[in-house]
Structures are given as structure tokens and as C-alpha cells.
mmCIF file of C-alpha atoms in Angstrom:
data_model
loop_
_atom_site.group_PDB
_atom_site.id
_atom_site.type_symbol
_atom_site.label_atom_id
_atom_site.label_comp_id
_atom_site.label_asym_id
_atom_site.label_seq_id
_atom_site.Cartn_x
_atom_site.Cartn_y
_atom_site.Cartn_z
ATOM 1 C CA UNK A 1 -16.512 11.827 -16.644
ATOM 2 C CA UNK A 2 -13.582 12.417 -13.988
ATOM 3 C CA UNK A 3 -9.738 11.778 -14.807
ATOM 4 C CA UNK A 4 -6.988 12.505 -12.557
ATOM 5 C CA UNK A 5 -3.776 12.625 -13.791
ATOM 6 C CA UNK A 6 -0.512 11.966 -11.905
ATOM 7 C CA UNK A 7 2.256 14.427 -12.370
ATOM 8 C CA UNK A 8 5.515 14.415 -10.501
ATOM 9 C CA UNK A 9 8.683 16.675 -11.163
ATOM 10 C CA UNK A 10 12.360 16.711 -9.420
ATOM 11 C CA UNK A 11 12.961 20.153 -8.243
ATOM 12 C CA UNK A 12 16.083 19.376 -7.334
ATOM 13 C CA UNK A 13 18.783 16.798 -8.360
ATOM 14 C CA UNK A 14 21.452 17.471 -7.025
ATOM 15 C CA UNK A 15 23.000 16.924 -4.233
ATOM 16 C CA UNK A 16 23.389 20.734 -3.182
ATOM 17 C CA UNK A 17 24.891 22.429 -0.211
ATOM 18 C CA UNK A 18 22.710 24.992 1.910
ATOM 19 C CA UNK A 19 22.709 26.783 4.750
ATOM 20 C CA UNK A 20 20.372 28.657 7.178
ATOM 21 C CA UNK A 21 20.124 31.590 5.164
ATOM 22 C CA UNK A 22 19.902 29.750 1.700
ATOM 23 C CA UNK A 23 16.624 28.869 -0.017
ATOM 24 C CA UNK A 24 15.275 27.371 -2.936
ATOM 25 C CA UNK A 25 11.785 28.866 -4.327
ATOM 26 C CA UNK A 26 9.417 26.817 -6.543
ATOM 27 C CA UNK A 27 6.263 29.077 -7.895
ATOM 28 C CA UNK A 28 2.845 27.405 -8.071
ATOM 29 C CA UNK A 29 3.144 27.151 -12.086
ATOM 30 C CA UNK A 30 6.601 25.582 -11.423
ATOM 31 C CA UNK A 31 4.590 22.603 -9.789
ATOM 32 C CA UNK A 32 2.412 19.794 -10.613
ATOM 33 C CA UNK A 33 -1.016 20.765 -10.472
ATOM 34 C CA UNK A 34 -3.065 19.413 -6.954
ATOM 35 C CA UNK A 35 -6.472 18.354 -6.239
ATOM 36 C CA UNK A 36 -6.537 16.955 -2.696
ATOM 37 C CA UNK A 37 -3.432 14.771 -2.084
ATOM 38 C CA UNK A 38 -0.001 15.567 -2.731
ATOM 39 C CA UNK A 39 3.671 13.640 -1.820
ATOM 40 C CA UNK A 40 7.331 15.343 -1.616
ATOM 41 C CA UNK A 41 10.249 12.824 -1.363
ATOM 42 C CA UNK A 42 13.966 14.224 -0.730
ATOM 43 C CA UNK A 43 17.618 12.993 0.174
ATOM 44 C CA UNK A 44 18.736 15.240 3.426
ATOM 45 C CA UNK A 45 22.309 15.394 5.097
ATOM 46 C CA UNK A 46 22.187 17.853 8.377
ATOM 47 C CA UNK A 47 26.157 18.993 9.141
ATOM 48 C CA UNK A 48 24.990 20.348 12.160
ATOM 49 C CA UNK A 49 22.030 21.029 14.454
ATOM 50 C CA UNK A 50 21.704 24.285 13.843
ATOM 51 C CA UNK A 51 20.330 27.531 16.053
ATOM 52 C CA UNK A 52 17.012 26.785 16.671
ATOM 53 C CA UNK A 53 13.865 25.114 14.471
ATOM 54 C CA UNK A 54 14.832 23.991 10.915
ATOM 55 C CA UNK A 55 13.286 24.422 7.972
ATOM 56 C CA UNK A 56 13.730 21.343 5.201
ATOM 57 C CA UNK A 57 10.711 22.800 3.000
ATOM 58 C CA UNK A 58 7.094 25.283 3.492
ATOM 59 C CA UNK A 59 4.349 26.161 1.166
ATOM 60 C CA UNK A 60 2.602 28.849 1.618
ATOM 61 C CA UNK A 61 2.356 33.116 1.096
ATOM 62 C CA UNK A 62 2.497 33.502 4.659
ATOM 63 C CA UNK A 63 4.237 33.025 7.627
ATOM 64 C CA UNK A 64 1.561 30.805 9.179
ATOM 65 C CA UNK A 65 2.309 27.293 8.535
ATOM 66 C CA UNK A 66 0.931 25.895 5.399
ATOM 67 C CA UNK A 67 0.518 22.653 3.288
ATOM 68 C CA UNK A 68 2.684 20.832 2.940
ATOM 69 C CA UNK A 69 5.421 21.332 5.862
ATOM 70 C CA UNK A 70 8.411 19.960 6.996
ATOM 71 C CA UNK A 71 10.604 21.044 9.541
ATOM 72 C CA UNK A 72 13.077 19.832 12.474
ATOM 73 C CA UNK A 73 12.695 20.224 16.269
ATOM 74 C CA UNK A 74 15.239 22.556 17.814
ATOM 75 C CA UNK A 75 18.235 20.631 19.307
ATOM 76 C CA UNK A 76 16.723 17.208 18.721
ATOM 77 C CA UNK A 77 17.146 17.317 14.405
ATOM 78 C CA UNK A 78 13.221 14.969 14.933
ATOM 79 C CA UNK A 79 11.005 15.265 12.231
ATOM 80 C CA UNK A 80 8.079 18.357 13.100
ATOM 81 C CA UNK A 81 5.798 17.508 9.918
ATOM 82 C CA UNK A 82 2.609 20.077 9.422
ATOM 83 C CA UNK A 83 -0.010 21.223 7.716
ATOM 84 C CA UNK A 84 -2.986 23.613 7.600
ATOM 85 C CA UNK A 85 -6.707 22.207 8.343
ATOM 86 C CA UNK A 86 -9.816 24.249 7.849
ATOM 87 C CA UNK A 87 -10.264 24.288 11.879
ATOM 88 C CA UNK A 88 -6.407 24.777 12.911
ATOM 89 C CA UNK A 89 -3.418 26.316 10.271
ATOM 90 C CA UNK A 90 -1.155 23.934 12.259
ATOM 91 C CA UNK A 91 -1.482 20.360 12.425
ATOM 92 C CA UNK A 92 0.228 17.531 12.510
ATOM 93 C CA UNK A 93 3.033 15.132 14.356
ATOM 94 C CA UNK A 94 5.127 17.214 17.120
ATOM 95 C CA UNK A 95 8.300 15.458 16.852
ATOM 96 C CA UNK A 96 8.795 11.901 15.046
ATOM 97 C CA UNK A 97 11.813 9.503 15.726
ATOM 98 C CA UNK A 98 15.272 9.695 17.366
ATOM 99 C CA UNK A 99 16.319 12.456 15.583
ATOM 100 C CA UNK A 100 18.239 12.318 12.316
ATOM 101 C CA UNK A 101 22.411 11.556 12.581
ATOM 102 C CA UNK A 102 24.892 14.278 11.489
ATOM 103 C CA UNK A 103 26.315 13.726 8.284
ATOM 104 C CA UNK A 104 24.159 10.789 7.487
ATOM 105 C CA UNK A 105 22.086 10.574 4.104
ATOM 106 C CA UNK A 106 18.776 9.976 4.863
ATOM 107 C CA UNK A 107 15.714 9.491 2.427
ATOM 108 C CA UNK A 108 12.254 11.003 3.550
ATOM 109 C CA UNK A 109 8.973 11.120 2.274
ATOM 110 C CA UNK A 110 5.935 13.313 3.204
ATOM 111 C CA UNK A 111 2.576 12.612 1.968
ATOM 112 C CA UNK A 112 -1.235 14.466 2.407
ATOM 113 C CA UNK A 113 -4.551 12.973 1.366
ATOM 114 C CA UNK A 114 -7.623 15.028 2.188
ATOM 115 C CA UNK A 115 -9.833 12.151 0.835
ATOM 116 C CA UNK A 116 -7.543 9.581 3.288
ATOM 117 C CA UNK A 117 -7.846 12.405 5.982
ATOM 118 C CA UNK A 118 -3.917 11.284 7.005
ATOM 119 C CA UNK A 119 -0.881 12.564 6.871
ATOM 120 C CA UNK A 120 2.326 10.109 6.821
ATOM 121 C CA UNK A 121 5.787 10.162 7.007
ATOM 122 C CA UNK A 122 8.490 7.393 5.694
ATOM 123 C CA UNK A 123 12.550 7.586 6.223
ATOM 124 C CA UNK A 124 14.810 5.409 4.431
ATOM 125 C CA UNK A 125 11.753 3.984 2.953
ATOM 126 C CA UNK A 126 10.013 2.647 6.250
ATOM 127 C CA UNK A 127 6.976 3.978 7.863
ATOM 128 C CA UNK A 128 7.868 5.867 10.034
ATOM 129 C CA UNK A 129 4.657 7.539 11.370
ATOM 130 C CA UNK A 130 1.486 9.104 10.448
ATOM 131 C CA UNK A 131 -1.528 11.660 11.802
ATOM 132 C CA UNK A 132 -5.027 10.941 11.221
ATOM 133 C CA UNK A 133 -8.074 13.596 11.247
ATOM 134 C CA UNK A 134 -10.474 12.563 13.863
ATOM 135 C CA UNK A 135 -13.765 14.599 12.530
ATOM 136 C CA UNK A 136 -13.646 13.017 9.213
ATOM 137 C CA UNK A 137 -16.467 14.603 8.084
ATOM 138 C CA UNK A 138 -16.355 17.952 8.670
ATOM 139 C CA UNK A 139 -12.924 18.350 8.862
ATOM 140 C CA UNK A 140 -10.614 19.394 5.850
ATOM 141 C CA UNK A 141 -6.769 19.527 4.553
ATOM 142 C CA UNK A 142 -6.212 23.076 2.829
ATOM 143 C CA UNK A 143 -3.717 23.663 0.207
ATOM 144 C CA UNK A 144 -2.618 26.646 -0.950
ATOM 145 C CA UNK A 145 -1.586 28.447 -4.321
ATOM 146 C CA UNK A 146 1.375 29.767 -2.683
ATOM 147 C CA UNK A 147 5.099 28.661 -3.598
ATOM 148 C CA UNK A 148 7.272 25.868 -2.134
ATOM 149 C CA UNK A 149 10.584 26.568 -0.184
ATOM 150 C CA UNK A 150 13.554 24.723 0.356
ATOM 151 C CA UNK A 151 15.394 25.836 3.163
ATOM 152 C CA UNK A 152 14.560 28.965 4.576
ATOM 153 C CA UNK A 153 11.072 30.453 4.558
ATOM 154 C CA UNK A 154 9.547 34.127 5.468
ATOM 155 C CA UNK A 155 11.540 34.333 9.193
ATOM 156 C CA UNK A 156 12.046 30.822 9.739
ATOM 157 C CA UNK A 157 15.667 29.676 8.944
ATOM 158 C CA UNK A 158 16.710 26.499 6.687
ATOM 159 C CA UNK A 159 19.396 24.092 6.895
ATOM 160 C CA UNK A 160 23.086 23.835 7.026
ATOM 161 C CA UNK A 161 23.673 20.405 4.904
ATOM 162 C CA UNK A 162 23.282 19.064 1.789
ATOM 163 C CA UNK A 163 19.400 17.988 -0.015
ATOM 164 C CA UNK A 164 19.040 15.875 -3.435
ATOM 165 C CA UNK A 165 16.450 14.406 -6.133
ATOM 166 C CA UNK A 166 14.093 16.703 -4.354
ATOM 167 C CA UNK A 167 10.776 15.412 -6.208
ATOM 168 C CA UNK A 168 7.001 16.693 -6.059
ATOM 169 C CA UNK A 169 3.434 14.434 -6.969
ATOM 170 C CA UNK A 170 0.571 15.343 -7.284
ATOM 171 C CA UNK A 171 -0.881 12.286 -5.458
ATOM 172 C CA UNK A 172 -0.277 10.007 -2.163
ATOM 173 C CA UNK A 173 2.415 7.281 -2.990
ATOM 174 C CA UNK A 174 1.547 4.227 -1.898
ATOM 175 C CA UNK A 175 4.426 2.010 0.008
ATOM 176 C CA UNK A 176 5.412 0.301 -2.511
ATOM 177 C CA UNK A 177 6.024 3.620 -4.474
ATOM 178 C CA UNK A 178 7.668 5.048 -1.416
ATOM 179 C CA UNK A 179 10.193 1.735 -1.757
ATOM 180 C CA UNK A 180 10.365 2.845 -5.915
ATOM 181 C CA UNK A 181 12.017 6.295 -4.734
ATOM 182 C CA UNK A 182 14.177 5.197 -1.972
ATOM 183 C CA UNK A 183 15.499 2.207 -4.627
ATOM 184 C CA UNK A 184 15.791 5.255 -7.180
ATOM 185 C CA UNK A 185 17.593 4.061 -10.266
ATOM 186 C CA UNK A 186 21.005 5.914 -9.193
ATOM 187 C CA UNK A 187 21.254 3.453 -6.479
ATOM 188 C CA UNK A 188 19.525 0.569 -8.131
ATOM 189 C CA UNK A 189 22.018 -2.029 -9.184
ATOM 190 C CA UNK A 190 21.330 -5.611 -10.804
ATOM 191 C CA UNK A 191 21.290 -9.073 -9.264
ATOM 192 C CA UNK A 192 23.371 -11.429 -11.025
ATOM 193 C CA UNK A 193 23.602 -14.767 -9.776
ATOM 194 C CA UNK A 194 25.683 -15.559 -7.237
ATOM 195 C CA UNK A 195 24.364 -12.507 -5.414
ATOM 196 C CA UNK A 196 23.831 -12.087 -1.819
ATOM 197 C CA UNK A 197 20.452 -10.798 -1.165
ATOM 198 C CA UNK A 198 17.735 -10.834 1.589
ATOM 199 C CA UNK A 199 14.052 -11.091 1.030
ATOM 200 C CA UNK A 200 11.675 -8.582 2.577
ATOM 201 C CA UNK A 201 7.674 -9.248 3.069
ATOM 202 C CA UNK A 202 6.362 -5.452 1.769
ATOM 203 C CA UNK A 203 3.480 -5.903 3.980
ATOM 204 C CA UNK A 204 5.042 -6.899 7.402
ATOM 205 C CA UNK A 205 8.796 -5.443 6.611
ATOM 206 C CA UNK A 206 10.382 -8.937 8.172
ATOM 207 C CA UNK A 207 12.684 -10.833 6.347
ATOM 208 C CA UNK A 208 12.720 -14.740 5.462
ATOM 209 C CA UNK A 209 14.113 -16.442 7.295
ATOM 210 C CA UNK A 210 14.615 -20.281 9.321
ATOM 211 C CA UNK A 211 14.317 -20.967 12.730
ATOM 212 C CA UNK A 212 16.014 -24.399 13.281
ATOM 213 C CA UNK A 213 12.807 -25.839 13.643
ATOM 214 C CA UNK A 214 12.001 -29.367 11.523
ATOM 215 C CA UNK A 215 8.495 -30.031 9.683
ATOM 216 C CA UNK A 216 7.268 -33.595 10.458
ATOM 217 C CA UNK A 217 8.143 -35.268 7.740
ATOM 218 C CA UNK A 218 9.302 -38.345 9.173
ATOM 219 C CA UNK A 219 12.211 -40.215 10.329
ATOM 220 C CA UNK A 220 14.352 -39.053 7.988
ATOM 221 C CA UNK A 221 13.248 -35.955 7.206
ATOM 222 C CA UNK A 222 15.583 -32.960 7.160
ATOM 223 C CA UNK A 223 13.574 -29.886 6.229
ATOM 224 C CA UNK A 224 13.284 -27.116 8.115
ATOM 225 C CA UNK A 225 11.017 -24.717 8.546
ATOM 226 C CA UNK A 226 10.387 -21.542 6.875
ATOM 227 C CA UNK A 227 9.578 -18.474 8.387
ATOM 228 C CA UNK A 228 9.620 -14.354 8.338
ATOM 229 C CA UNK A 229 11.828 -12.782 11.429
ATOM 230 C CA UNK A 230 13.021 -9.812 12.370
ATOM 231 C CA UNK A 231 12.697 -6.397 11.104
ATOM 232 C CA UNK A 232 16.396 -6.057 10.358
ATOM 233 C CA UNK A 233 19.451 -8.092 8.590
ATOM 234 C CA UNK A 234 20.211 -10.997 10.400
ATOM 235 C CA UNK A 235 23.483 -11.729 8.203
ATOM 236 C CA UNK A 236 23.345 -15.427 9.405
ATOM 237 C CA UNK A 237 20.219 -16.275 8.552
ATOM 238 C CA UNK A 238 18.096 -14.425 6.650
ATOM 239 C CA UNK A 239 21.081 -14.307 3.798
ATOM 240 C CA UNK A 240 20.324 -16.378 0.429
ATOM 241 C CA UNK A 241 22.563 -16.769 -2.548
ATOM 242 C CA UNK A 242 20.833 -16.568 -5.903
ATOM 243 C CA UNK A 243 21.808 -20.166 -7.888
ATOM 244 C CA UNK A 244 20.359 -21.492 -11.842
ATOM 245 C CA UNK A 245 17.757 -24.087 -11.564
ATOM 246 C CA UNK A 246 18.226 -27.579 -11.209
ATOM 247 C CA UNK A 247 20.568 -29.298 -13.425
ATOM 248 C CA UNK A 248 21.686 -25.924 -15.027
ATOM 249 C CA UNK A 249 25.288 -24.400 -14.752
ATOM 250 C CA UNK A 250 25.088 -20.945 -14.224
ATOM 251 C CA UNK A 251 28.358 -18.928 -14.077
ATOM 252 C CA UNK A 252 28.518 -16.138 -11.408
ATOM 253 C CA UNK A 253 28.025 -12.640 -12.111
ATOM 254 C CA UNK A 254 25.458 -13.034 -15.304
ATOM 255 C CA UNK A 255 22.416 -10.813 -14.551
ATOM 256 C CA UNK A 256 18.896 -12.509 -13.477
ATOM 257 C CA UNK A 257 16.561 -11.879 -16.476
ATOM 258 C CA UNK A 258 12.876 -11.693 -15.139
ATOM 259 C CA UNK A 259 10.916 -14.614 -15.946
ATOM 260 C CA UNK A 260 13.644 -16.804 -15.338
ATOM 261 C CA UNK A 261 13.788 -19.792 -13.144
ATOM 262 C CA UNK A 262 16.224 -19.891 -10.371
ATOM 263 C CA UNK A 263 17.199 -21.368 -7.022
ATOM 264 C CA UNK A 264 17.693 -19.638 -3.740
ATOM 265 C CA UNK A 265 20.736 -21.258 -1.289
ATOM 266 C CA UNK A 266 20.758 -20.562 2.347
ATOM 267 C CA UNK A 267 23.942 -18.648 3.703
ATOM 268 C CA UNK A 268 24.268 -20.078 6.900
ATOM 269 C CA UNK A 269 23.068 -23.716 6.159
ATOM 270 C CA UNK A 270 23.787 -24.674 2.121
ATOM 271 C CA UNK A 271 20.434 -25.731 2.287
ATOM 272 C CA UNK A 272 17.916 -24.563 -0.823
ATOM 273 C CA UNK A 273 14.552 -22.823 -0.719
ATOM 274 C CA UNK A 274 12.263 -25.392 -1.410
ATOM 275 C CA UNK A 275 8.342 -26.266 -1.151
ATOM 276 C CA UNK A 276 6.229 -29.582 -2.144
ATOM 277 C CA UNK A 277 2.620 -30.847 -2.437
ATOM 278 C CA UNK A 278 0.112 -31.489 0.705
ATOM 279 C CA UNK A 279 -0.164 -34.905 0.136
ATOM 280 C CA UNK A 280 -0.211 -36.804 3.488
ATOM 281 C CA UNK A 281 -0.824 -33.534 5.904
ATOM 282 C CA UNK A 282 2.145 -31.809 4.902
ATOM 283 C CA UNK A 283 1.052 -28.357 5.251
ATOM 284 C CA UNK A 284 2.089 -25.447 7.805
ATOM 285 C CA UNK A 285 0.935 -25.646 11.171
ATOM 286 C CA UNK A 286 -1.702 -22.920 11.186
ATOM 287 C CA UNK A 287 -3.247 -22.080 7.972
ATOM 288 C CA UNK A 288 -3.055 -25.226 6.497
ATOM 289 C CA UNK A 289 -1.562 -24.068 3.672
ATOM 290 C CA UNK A 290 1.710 -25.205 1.348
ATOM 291 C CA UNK A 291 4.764 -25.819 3.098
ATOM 292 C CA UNK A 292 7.873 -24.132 2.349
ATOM 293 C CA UNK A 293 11.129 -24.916 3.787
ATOM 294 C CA UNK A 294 14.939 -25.416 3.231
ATOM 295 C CA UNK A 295 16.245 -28.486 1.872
ATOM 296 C CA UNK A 296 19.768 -30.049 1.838
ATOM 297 C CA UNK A 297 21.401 -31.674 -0.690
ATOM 298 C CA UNK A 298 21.383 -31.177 -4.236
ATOM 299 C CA UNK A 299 18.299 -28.807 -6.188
ATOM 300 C CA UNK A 300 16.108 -30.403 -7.468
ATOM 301 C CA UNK A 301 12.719 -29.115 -9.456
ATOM 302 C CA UNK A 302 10.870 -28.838 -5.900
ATOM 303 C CA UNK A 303 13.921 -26.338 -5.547
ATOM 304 C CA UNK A 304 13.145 -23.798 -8.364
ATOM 305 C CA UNK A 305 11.103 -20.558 -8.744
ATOM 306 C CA UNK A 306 9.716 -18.586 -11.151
ATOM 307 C CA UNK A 307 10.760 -14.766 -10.372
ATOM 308 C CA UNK A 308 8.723 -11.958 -11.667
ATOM 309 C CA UNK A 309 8.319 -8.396 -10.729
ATOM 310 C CA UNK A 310 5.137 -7.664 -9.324
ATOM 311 C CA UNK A 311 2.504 -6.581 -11.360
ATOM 312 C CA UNK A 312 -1.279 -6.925 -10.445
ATOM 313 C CA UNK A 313 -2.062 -5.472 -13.914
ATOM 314 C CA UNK A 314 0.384 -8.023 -16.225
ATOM 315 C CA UNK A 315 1.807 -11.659 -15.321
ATOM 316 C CA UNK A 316 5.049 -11.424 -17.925
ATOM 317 C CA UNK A 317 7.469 -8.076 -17.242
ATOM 318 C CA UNK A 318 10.607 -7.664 -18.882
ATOM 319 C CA UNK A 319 13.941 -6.441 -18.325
ATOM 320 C CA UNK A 320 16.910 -7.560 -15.449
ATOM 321 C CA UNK A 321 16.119 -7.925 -12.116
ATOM 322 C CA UNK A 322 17.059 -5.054 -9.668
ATOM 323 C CA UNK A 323 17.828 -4.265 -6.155
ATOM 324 C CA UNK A 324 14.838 -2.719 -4.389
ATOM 325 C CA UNK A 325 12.441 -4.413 -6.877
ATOM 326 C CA UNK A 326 8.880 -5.692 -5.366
ATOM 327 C CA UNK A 327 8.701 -9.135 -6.973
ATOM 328 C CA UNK A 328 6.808 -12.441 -6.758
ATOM 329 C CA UNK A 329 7.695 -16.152 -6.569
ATOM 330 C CA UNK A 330 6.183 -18.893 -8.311
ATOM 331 C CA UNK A 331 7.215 -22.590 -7.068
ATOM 332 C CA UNK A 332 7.555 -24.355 -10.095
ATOM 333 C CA UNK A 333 6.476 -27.588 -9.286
ATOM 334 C CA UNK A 334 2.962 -27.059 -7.787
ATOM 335 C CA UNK A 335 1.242 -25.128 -10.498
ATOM 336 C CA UNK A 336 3.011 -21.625 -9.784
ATOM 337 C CA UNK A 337 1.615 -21.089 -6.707
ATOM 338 C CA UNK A 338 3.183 -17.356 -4.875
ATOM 339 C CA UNK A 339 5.482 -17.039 -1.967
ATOM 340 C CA UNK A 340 3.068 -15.900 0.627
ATOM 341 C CA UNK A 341 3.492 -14.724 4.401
ATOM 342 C CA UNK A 342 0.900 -12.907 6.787
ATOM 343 C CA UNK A 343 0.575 -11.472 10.555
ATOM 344 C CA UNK A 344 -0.180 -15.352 11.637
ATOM 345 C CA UNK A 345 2.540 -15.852 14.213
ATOM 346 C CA UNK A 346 3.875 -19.194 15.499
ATOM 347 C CA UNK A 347 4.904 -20.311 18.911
ATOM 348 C CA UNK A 348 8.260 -18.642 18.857
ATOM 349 C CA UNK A 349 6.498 -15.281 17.210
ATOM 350 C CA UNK A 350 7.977 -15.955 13.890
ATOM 351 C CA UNK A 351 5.508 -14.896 11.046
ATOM 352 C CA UNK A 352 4.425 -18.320 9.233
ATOM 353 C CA UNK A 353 5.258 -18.540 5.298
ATOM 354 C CA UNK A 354 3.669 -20.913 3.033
ATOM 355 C CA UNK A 355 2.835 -21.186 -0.677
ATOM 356 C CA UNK A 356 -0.808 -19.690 -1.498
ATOM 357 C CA UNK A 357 -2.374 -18.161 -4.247
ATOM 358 C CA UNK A 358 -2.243 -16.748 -7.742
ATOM 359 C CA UNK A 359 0.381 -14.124 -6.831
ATOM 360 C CA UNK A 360 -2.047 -11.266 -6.599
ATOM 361 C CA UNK A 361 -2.225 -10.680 -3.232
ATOM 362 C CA UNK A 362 -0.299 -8.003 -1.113
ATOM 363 C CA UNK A 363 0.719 -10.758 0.869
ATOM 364 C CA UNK A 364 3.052 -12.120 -1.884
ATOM 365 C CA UNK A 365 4.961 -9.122 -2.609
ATOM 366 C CA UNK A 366 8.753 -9.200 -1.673
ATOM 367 C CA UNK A 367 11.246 -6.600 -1.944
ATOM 368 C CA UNK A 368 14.888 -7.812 -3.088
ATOM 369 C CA UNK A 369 18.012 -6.304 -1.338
ATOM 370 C CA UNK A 370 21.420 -6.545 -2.148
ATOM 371 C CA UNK A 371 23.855 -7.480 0.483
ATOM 372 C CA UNK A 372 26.691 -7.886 -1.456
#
């Protein structure tokens, strides 16, 4: 019998200033031990772009490029990730991105799975991009027994900036732990209601949103359809104030407990989040599946949600709720079924939302972010 155990430590808090010539040297016994995977997450600020290639961090005993590898393309301050295969010491992405901005903090993550044959890269918590072995079975990832530097390596020079919570696993990280870092719990800060926040589908990255569109509901229907839009912060409409249930008073500023039941109010039209049975057709125009929209007028029960963190392993968590959390929503009134979006695209290109399932799926996580 097999176990792997997952081991992370921060090599660095921090923040630190370096420059080209500095360095920061991490043995092999200083490190987590590694199988075939491995992740490094930092905080970087470049002051300048420096005299030539940049080094952020190298393992290795040699000057040949080793795993893992992270460095920046001369003049351009892209992302040059690397790392050493058993048919070429230097693989990986030539240059990724636009190329960071001076004096900007930035969050990045590297990770390597021999088993996943991939490397990928994340900044500021995104996916960013990623390199995939082609000859999956004969080709391999090697690591190496050498130490980790930060900064400057052998002849290559470092950085001239500042680095922070500097952290090392001993496994891939998932997305969702990718979004754990980035939302570490220095930055993490609790909803209370009356908050301003935005809600993020983890799988897709778009936010919820409306798009002026009614449901047929009938003559006098005023519901409006639901939908996920956009891949950044529309502040007028993908905003939503956090509210009490139905019928409660809630004063502003008490933090949101998990478990609880609460409302969501649209920013830029006072309308509530709000979903209802599929008696008489009413569901969404593609799947067929439970209808969510924004309502006007006062909340009612169809208004209210159950908000948990998500948790495939346990349905009750404890504890406030937290900016950068990956949560679920139950709709109270039809049996707790989850918030739910997917890569089914209306007529406009919108992502359809609905009500489906048990809460399990990938397709009901949502990540919460503060605006406010």
C-alpha cells in the first residue's frame, strides 16, 4: 500500500527587496520531499527591466536549466517558464503574456506533473498558459536533488524588485487551490452584509450577470434573465449587494456566517436573485433546466439562498464567509437545488445559468469577490 503525502513550506514571507546580484538558496533537505509533481507560488514586484534575462527562481547543481524554472525574457519582463525532460534539459513555454508592469504586485504560480505530462502557469490566479508533452509515453519530467534559487543562479542574474510568501508543494495545485493562494489569508477579508461583491463561475471565470432580456412568463411578467458574461468586472451589472432573507432585518456590516440564508440585490436594477419551480414550461431556453432570474419588488422565500463553502467531501462547513472563497448556492425553495452555469451559450453568447443538481458538480462552484 501507496500513500502520498502533501507537504508545502513558505520559503519566504516577506516581502523582501533583491537585486541582480542577490540570491536566496534553499538546500534539498530544506524542501518538501518530491515524487513526480511539484508547485511554487510567489508574490513578484520588478522595479525595472533589468540587463538582460531574469532569473525569479532555478533548481538545479548546474548551469543547464533544471526543474523547476522560472525566468523573464530580456526587455519584454514575459514569463520564460522551463524545465528539464529526459530527451531535452530545456523545455517549456518561450515567452507567456504581455509582460509583467513595473512596480506592480503580481501573484504567480508554476506547477509540474510528470504523471499529467504538463506544465502550467497562473498570474493573479488565472490561467494563464500551459505546455503539454507530446510523446506521453516515452517521454519524462526530471527533477533533480539539487537546491532552489531565488534570484540569481550559477551565471545567470536575478531580479531588481521585491518577492513574498514564496511557498513550495510537493504536488500540482489544482485551480481552485491556485485561487486558495492568490486569496491568501493576509488579503482575505470577510463579507458582511451589505457588501458589494461579484460572483465568479470557477470553471468558465465569467461573472453573473443579466442581460436585459425577459423570461416568458406572461403579460405581466417582469423577470429577467440570468446569465454569466464577461471575463472581467462589469461594475454595472455584474455587482450584487449581499441582503438577510425575507422578512429578516439585517443591519449592515454583521459578518455572513456560512450556512446562513441570505438574499442577493442587483446593483444596477434593485432587483433580487431569484429562481422558481418548472411548472408550466418555465425552464431556461436550452437545457431545460431551473430558471433563475432577477426579480423586483420585495424578497420573498423564492428570493433566498443557502450559502456554503464548497466542499465535495462535507455538506455543513463552519466559520465566516470570506473573500476569495469557492462556495455553493442552494435556492431555498426548490429542495436546495445548486447555482449552476456551463459552456452552453445563448443567442447573444452569454453563458446560460440555471438551478441543477446536488451541489457537487464543478459546475456549481463560485468564487466570491469583494468590490467594496
Amino acid at each position: 500500500m501507496k500513500f502520498a503525502v502533501k507537504e508545502w513550506a513558505e520559503l519566504i514571507s516577506g516581502p523582501i527587496s533583491m537585486k541582480e546580484q542577490d540570491q536566496r538558496v534553499f538546500k534539498q533537505t530544506d524542501l518538501p520531499v518530491v515524487n513526480d509533481k511539484l508547485s511554487i507560488t510567489l508574490r513578484l514586484k520588478m522595479h525595472d527591466h533589468g540587463s538582460g534575462w531574469i532569473t525569479i527562481f532555478h533548481k538545479g547543481t548546474e548551469q543547464v536549466v533544471g526543474t523547476p524554472s522560472l525566468w523573464l525574457v530580456k526587455d519584454k519582463l514575459t514569463l520564460h517558464p522551463r524545465f528539464s525532460g529526459d530527451w531535452n534539459y530545456n523545455v517549456g513555454i518561450s515567452s507567456l503574456g504581455d509582460g509583467l508592469t513595473l512596480n506592480q504586485w503580481y501573484h504567480i504560480t508554476y506547477t509540474i506533473s510528470d504523471p499529467e505530462k504538463r506544465l502550467d502557469i497562473y498570474i493573479d490566479g488565472e490561467w494563464e498558459g500551459y505546455f503539454c508533452i507530446q510523446n506521453v509515453k516515452t517521454q519524462k519530467v526530471v527533477f533533480n536533488d539539487g537546491p532552489l534559487h531565488i534570484g540569481r543562479s550559477f551565471n545567470w542574474k536575478g531580479f531588481n524588485g521585491e518577492i513574498s510568501h514564496v511557498r513550495y508543494f510537493n504536488w500540482r495545485l489544482s485551480p481552485e487551490e491556485v485561487i486558495e493562494d492568490f486569496f491568501n489569508e493576509s488579503q482575505k477579508k470577510p463579507i458582511v452584509f451589505g457588501s458589494k461583491i461579484a460572483l465568479v463561475h470557477v470553471s468558465t471565470g465569467k461573472y453573473l450577470s443579466t442581460n436585459g432580456v425577459k423570461y416568458d412568463l406572461g403579460s405581466q411578467n417582469k423577470q429577467y434573465m440570468v446569465i454569466c458574461s464577461d471575463e472581467k468586472t462589469n461594475l454595472e451589472n455584474e455587482v450584487w449587494t449581499i441582503i438577510g432573507a425575507s422578512g429578516k432585518s439585517i443591519n449592515e456590516g454583521i459578518p455572513v456566517s456560512l450556512n446562513s440564508i441570505v438574499g442577493f440585490k442587483h446593483k444596477a436594477t434593485e432587483c433580487n436573485l431569484h429562481s422558481h419551480d418548472t411548472n408550466q414550461g418555465k425552464f431556461t431556453p436550452i437545457s431545460k433546466q431551473q430558471q433563475v432570474t432577477i426579480c423586483p419588488g420585495g424578497g420573498n422565500i423564492d428570493d433566498e439562498w443557502l450559502i456554503r463553502r464548497y466542499n465535495p467531501i462535507t455538506s455543513y462547513d463552519t466559520g465566516q464567509l470570506m473573500n476569495g472563497d469557492i462556495i455553493g448556492l442552494f435556492h431555498i425553495r426548490t429542495n436546495k437545488s445548486a447555482l449552476y452555469s456551463h459552456m452552453v451559450l445563448l443567442g447573444d453568447g452569454s453563458q446560460e445559468v440555471s438551478c441543477y443538481g446536488n451541489g457537487s458538480e464543478s459546475n456549481n462552484k463560485w468564487r466570491i469577490e469583494l468590490i467594496n
